[in-house]
Amino acid sequence: RPAAKVIAVTSGKGGVGKSTLTVSLGIAAASGGKKVLLIELDAGLRGMDIMLGLSGIVYDLGDLLEGRCNINSAIIPSPNIPQLYAIVAPVSMAGPMRIQDLRLLIGGLRGYFDMIFLDMPAGLGLGIRATCALADLALIISTPDPVCIRDGGQVVRELVSRGFTDHRLLINRVNRKMLRHRVVEDLDEVIDGVGSQLIGVLPEDQEMQLCTSKGLPLTEDTRIVRICKAIALRI
């Protein structure tokens, strides 16, 4: 198997749907025949287990990094989607995550998967350092909101200053009301403000939020699923 492509999903601020999109893109890629691993890196803020419908979590990323379990115990298969696996975030850790440990982990896993999605913590800390050290591609998530646009632009500038230039913009939660009320003029304003090439646009979708909050798969023929599959193919 060729080495997996590692995709960091990141954002300048929280609440933009980053974890939901990580799960949705992972499901889309796995449904398309890829063997996919999702790794949740936001320590103390676990949510991927609920979104994937995982139950009975015994070991997480913290246990793995701190040597309390082996890799087979930490990787959990999705109960609903064949070919989809996850390592969930630690509830707590004795110390900070070390980039060198994460690099060893990802390097060892690349040969067993086609795609590895990293759900990064928002902001300019660990998410930036881990993206530069581990990822082949960064997906910058932004909503059409001036604060998100500005913070997304700061993430891009920080990545570029560290020599990481392979990034793409994914605009989430687009609805006609925001555009009609001129919260932003148009989506070009988001693209220009963040400063990254567009890879996809996702509309506001209540079914997506409902399904991920209950760990249920989305209906295959919905518009949001078709969009996620198209983005996964572009990746």
mmCIF file of C-alpha atoms in Angstrom:
data_model
loop_
_atom_site.group_PDB
_atom_site.id
_atom_site.type_symbol
_atom_site.label_atom_id
_atom_site.label_comp_id
_atom_site.label_asym_id
_atom_site.label_seq_id
_atom_site.Cartn_x
_atom_site.Cartn_y
_atom_site.Cartn_z
ATOM 1 C CA ARG A 1 0.000 0.000 0.000
ATOM 2 C CA PRO A 2 1.386 3.486 -0.862
ATOM 3 C CA ALA A 3 1.930 5.739 2.142
ATOM 4 C CA ALA A 4 -1.222 7.468 3.346
ATOM 5 C CA LYS A 5 -1.896 11.090 2.580
ATOM 6 C CA VAL A 6 -2.113 13.027 5.852
ATOM 7 C CA ILE A 7 -4.639 15.875 5.935
ATOM 8 C CA ALA A 8 -4.725 18.341 8.818
ATOM 9 C CA VAL A 9 -8.139 19.926 9.364
ATOM 10 C CA THR A 10 -7.604 23.217 11.167
ATOM 11 C CA SER A 11 -9.083 26.662 11.772
ATOM 12 C CA GLY A 12 -8.312 29.974 13.372
ATOM 13 C CA LYS A 13 -11.138 29.764 15.888
ATOM 14 C CA GLY A 14 -13.389 27.118 17.337
ATOM 15 C CA GLY A 15 -17.018 26.540 16.477
ATOM 16 C CA VAL A 16 -16.640 26.499 12.684
ATOM 17 C CA GLY A 17 -17.562 22.811 12.304
ATOM 18 C CA LYS A 18 -14.024 21.491 12.031
ATOM 19 C CA SER A 19 -14.644 18.176 13.823
ATOM 20 C CA THR A 20 -17.924 17.614 12.010
ATOM 21 C CA LEU A 21 -16.194 18.121 8.678
ATOM 22 C CA THR A 22 -13.312 15.840 9.647
ATOM 23 C CA VAL A 23 -15.795 13.064 10.363
ATOM 24 C CA SER A 24 -17.914 13.803 7.277
ATOM 25 C CA LEU A 25 -14.928 13.846 4.908
ATOM 26 C CA GLY A 26 -13.589 10.682 6.497
ATOM 27 C CA ILE A 27 -16.925 8.945 5.962
ATOM 28 C CA ALA A 28 -17.048 10.197 2.370
ATOM 29 C CA ALA A 29 -13.539 8.924 1.613
ATOM 30 C CA ALA A 30 -14.204 5.537 3.261
ATOM 31 C CA SER A 31 -17.478 5.196 1.373
ATOM 32 C CA GLY A 32 -15.471 5.753 -1.807
ATOM 33 C CA GLY A 33 -13.278 2.748 -1.083
ATOM 34 C CA LYS A 34 -10.388 4.317 0.830
ATOM 35 C CA LYS A 35 -9.077 2.966 4.126
ATOM 36 C CA VAL A 36 -9.303 5.994 6.401
ATOM 37 C CA LEU A 37 -8.065 6.834 9.893
ATOM 38 C CA LEU A 38 -9.299 9.842 11.868
ATOM 39 C CA ILE A 39 -7.118 11.111 14.725
ATOM 40 C CA GLU A 40 -8.565 13.631 17.165
ATOM 41 C CA LEU A 41 -5.861 15.867 18.672
ATOM 42 C CA ASP A 42 -7.886 18.296 20.787
ATOM 43 C CA ALA A 43 -7.014 17.014 24.279
ATOM 44 C CA GLY A 44 -9.796 17.384 26.831
ATOM 45 C CA LEU A 45 -12.433 18.203 24.202
ATOM 46 C CA ARG A 46 -13.352 14.789 22.823
ATOM 47 C CA GLY A 47 -16.334 14.638 20.475
ATOM 48 C CA MET A 48 -15.452 12.259 17.672
ATOM 49 C CA ASP A 49 -16.698 9.224 19.606
ATOM 50 C CA ILE A 50 -20.220 10.679 19.682
ATOM 51 C CA MET A 51 -20.113 11.759 16.034
ATOM 52 C CA LEU A 52 -19.063 8.273 14.889
ATOM 53 C CA GLY A 53 -21.408 6.403 17.215
ATOM 54 C CA LEU A 54 -18.508 4.779 19.077
ATOM 55 C CA SER A 55 -19.280 3.258 22.447
ATOM 56 C CA GLY A 56 -17.263 1.648 25.217
ATOM 57 C CA ILE A 57 -14.115 3.719 24.643
ATOM 58 C CA VAL A 58 -11.343 2.186 26.761
ATOM 59 C CA TYR A 59 -8.148 3.671 25.328
ATOM 60 C CA ASP A 60 -7.519 7.014 23.632
ATOM 61 C CA LEU A 61 -4.646 8.975 22.107
ATOM 62 C CA GLY A 62 -3.327 9.940 25.550
ATOM 63 C CA ASP A 63 -3.115 6.292 26.613
ATOM 64 C CA LEU A 64 -1.274 5.471 23.399
ATOM 65 C CA LEU A 65 1.244 8.317 23.631
ATOM 66 C CA GLU A 66 1.905 7.675 27.317
ATOM 67 C CA GLY A 67 2.391 3.938 26.851
ATOM 68 C CA ARG A 68 -0.689 2.540 28.593
ATOM 69 C CA CYS A 69 -1.875 0.637 25.516
ATOM 70 C CA ASN A 70 -0.660 -0.557 22.133
ATOM 71 C CA ILE A 71 -1.752 0.789 18.759
ATOM 72 C CA ASN A 72 -4.285 -1.980 18.125
ATOM 73 C CA SER A 73 -6.130 -1.101 21.328
ATOM 74 C CA ALA A 74 -6.301 2.610 20.501
ATOM 75 C CA ILE A 75 -7.586 2.297 16.920
ATOM 76 C CA ILE A 76 -11.368 1.846 16.967
ATOM 77 C CA PRO A 77 -13.345 0.736 13.882
ATOM 78 C CA SER A 78 -16.495 2.639 12.972
ATOM 79 C CA PRO A 79 -19.631 0.589 13.707
ATOM 80 C CA ASN A 80 -21.406 2.015 10.650
ATOM 81 C CA ILE A 81 -18.786 2.614 7.943
ATOM 82 C CA PRO A 82 -16.437 -0.151 6.737
ATOM 83 C CA GLN A 83 -12.848 0.977 6.188
ATOM 84 C CA LEU A 84 -13.201 3.877 8.671
ATOM 85 C CA TYR A 85 -11.206 3.921 11.922
ATOM 86 C CA ALA A 86 -10.529 6.462 14.652
ATOM 87 C CA ILE A 87 -8.199 7.323 17.516
ATOM 88 C CA VAL A 88 -10.105 9.638 19.842
ATOM 89 C CA ALA A 89 -8.725 12.538 21.832
ATOM 90 C CA PRO A 90 -7.571 12.047 25.424
ATOM 91 C CA VAL A 91 -9.855 13.174 28.218
ATOM 92 C CA SER A 92 -6.691 14.288 29.994
ATOM 93 C CA MET A 93 -2.923 13.871 29.709
ATOM 94 C CA ALA A 94 -0.121 13.995 32.256
ATOM 95 C CA GLY A 95 1.830 16.345 30.007
ATOM 96 C CA PRO A 96 1.551 18.153 26.659
ATOM 97 C CA MET A 97 1.529 16.264 23.384
ATOM 98 C CA ARG A 98 5.018 16.131 21.939
ATOM 99 C CA ILE A 99 5.464 16.634 18.218
ATOM 100 C CA GLN A 100 8.189 13.978 18.059
ATOM 101 C CA ASP A 101 5.804 11.387 19.521
ATOM 102 C CA LEU A 102 3.076 12.324 17.055
ATOM 103 C CA ARG A 103 5.576 12.165 14.184
ATOM 104 C CA LEU A 104 6.595 8.622 15.162
ATOM 105 C CA LEU A 105 2.937 7.600 15.450
ATOM 106 C CA ILE A 106 1.895 9.010 12.070
ATOM 107 C CA GLY A 107 4.997 7.640 10.391
ATOM 108 C CA GLY A 108 4.192 4.164 11.646
ATOM 109 C CA LEU A 109 0.569 4.360 10.503
ATOM 110 C CA ARG A 110 1.104 5.733 6.994
ATOM 111 C CA GLY A 111 1.673 2.301 5.485
ATOM 112 C CA TYR A 112 -1.646 0.894 6.724
ATOM 113 C CA PHE A 113 -4.118 3.517 5.468
ATOM 114 C CA ASP A 114 -4.904 5.475 2.323
ATOM 115 C CA MET A 115 -5.845 8.701 4.101
ATOM 116 C CA ILE A 116 -5.258 9.980 7.642
ATOM 117 C CA PHE A 117 -7.290 12.993 8.785
ATOM 118 C CA LEU A 118 -6.007 14.955 11.789
ATOM 119 C CA ASP A 119 -8.669 16.923 13.668
ATOM 120 C CA MET A 120 -6.520 19.759 15.001
ATOM 121 C CA PRO A 121 -7.213 22.066 17.936
ATOM 122 C CA ALA A 122 -8.133 25.555 16.722
ATOM 123 C CA GLY A 123 -5.731 28.461 16.938
ATOM 124 C CA LEU A 124 -2.023 29.068 16.483
ATOM 125 C CA GLY A 125 -0.545 26.614 18.998
ATOM 126 C CA LEU A 126 -0.323 22.833 18.684
ATOM 127 C CA GLY A 127 -2.470 22.810 15.543
ATOM 128 C CA ILE A 128 0.063 24.891 13.604
ATOM 129 C CA ARG A 129 3.124 23.024 14.877
ATOM 130 C CA ALA A 130 1.573 19.598 14.254
ATOM 131 C CA THR A 131 0.346 20.567 10.789
ATOM 132 C CA CYS A 132 3.818 21.676 9.718
ATOM 133 C CA ALA A 133 5.446 18.551 11.179
ATOM 134 C CA LEU A 134 2.949 15.876 10.146
ATOM 135 C CA ALA A 135 0.631 16.869 7.301
ATOM 136 C CA ASP A 136 0.846 16.723 3.523
ATOM 137 C CA LEU A 137 -2.133 19.055 3.147
ATOM 138 C CA ALA A 138 -3.909 21.503 5.456
ATOM 139 C CA LEU A 139 -7.617 22.209 5.117
ATOM 140 C CA ILE A 140 -8.410 25.635 6.552
ATOM 141 C CA ILE A 141 -12.037 25.744 7.702
ATOM 142 C CA SER A 142 -13.811 29.100 7.728
ATOM 143 C CA THR A 143 -17.383 30.275 7.800
ATOM 144 C CA PRO A 144 -18.470 33.434 5.914
ATOM 145 C CA ASP A 145 -18.027 35.517 9.045
ATOM 146 C CA PRO A 146 -15.530 38.407 9.377
ATOM 147 C CA VAL A 147 -13.963 37.033 12.581
ATOM 148 C CA CYS A 148 -13.485 33.542 11.101
ATOM 149 C CA ILE A 149 -12.080 35.013 7.899
ATOM 150 C CA ARG A 150 -9.527 37.117 9.763
ATOM 151 C CA ASP A 151 -8.481 34.220 12.016
ATOM 152 C CA GLY A 152 -8.252 31.844 9.049
ATOM 153 C CA GLY A 153 -5.979 34.321 7.307
ATOM 154 C CA GLN A 154 -3.755 34.398 10.379
ATOM 155 C CA VAL A 155 -3.491 30.590 10.303
ATOM 156 C CA VAL A 156 -2.436 30.691 6.639
ATOM 157 C CA ARG A 157 0.172 33.380 7.303
ATOM 158 C CA GLU A 158 1.590 31.403 10.221
ATOM 159 C CA LEU A 159 1.799 28.217 8.133
ATOM 160 C CA VAL A 160 3.515 30.021 5.262
ATOM 161 C CA SER A 161 5.980 31.692 7.644
ATOM 162 C CA ARG A 162 7.020 28.191 8.726
ATOM 163 C CA GLY A 163 7.453 27.033 5.121
ATOM 164 C CA PHE A 164 4.165 25.087 4.806
ATOM 165 C CA THR A 165 2.402 26.121 1.608
ATOM 166 C CA ASP A 166 0.133 23.185 0.652
ATOM 167 C CA HIS A 167 -3.149 24.433 2.096
ATOM 168 C CA ARG A 168 -6.722 24.730 0.829
ATOM 169 C CA LEU A 169 -9.815 26.598 2.005
ATOM 170 C CA LEU A 170 -13.088 24.894 2.866
ATOM 171 C CA ILE A 171 -15.955 27.332 3.460
ATOM 172 C CA ASN A 172 -18.553 25.905 5.819
ATOM 173 C CA ARG A 173 -22.093 26.851 6.885
ATOM 174 C CA VAL A 174 -22.917 29.069 3.944
ATOM 175 C CA ASN A 175 -26.513 30.266 3.857
ATOM 176 C CA ARG A 176 -28.358 32.758 1.720
ATOM 177 C CA LYS A 177 -29.407 34.843 4.711
ATOM 178 C CA MET A 178 -25.824 35.795 5.595
ATOM 179 C CA LEU A 179 -25.083 36.769 2.008
ATOM 180 C CA ARG A 180 -28.400 38.594 1.618
ATOM 181 C CA HIS A 181 -27.700 40.685 4.725
ATOM 182 C CA ARG A 182 -24.196 41.457 3.491
ATOM 183 C CA VAL A 183 -22.379 39.885 6.435
ATOM 184 C CA VAL A 184 -19.827 39.352 3.692
ATOM 185 C CA GLU A 185 -20.199 40.630 0.144
ATOM 186 C CA ASP A 186 -19.689 37.222 -1.459
ATOM 187 C CA LEU A 187 -17.560 34.092 -1.125
ATOM 188 C CA ASP A 188 -14.697 35.788 -2.960
ATOM 189 C CA GLU A 189 -14.299 37.945 0.134
ATOM 190 C CA VAL A 190 -13.768 34.787 2.208
ATOM 191 C CA ILE A 191 -11.227 33.402 -0.271
ATOM 192 C CA ASP A 192 -9.291 36.682 -0.451
ATOM 193 C CA GLY A 193 -9.429 37.219 3.312
ATOM 194 C CA VAL A 194 -8.135 33.767 4.213
ATOM 195 C CA GLY A 195 -5.644 33.700 1.348
ATOM 196 C CA SER A 196 -5.977 30.060 0.365
ATOM 197 C CA GLN A 197 -7.195 28.268 -2.746
ATOM 198 C CA LEU A 198 -10.794 27.090 -2.482
ATOM 199 C CA ILE A 199 -11.421 23.333 -2.406
ATOM 200 C CA GLY A 200 -15.113 23.298 -1.500
ATOM 201 C CA VAL A 201 -18.183 25.069 -0.125
ATOM 202 C CA LEU A 202 -20.672 23.461 2.242
ATOM 203 C CA PRO A 203 -24.106 24.955 2.925
ATOM 204 C CA GLU A 204 -25.702 25.234 6.346
ATOM 205 C CA ASP A 205 -27.296 21.825 6.872
ATOM 206 C CA GLN A 206 -29.441 20.880 9.856
ATOM 207 C CA GLU A 207 -29.534 17.178 8.966
ATOM 208 C CA MET A 208 -25.746 17.043 9.046
ATOM 209 C CA GLN A 209 -25.663 18.601 12.513
ATOM 210 C CA LEU A 210 -28.417 16.303 13.777
ATOM 211 C CA CYS A 211 -26.806 13.119 12.455
ATOM 212 C CA THR A 212 -23.329 13.908 13.764
ATOM 213 C CA SER A 213 -24.701 14.844 17.197
ATOM 214 C CA LYS A 214 -26.320 11.390 17.420
ATOM 215 C CA GLY A 215 -23.631 9.344 15.662
ATOM 216 C CA LEU A 216 -25.906 8.470 12.740
ATOM 217 C CA PRO A 217 -24.792 8.168 9.097
ATOM 218 C CA LEU A 218 -26.136 10.728 6.656
ATOM 219 C CA THR A 219 -28.564 9.625 3.955
ATOM 220 C CA GLU A 220 -26.510 8.697 0.897
ATOM 221 C CA ASP A 221 -28.438 10.723 -1.680
ATOM 222 C CA THR A 222 -28.414 14.050 0.199
ATOM 223 C CA ARG A 223 -26.716 17.112 -1.241
ATOM 224 C CA ILE A 224 -24.293 17.421 1.674
ATOM 225 C CA VAL A 225 -23.044 13.844 1.184
ATOM 226 C CA ARG A 226 -22.486 14.455 -2.530
ATOM 227 C CA ILE A 227 -20.483 17.596 -1.732
ATOM 228 C CA CYS A 228 -18.333 15.797 0.871
ATOM 229 C CA LYS A 229 -17.603 12.997 -1.586
ATOM 230 C CA ALA A 230 -16.571 15.526 -4.234
ATOM 231 C CA ILE A 231 -14.233 17.273 -1.764
ATOM 232 C CA ALA A 232 -12.740 13.925 -0.704
ATOM 233 C CA LEU A 233 -12.009 13.135 -4.350
ATOM 234 C CA ARG A 234 -10.307 16.538 -4.812
ATOM 235 C CA ILE A 235 -8.138 15.852 -1.759
#
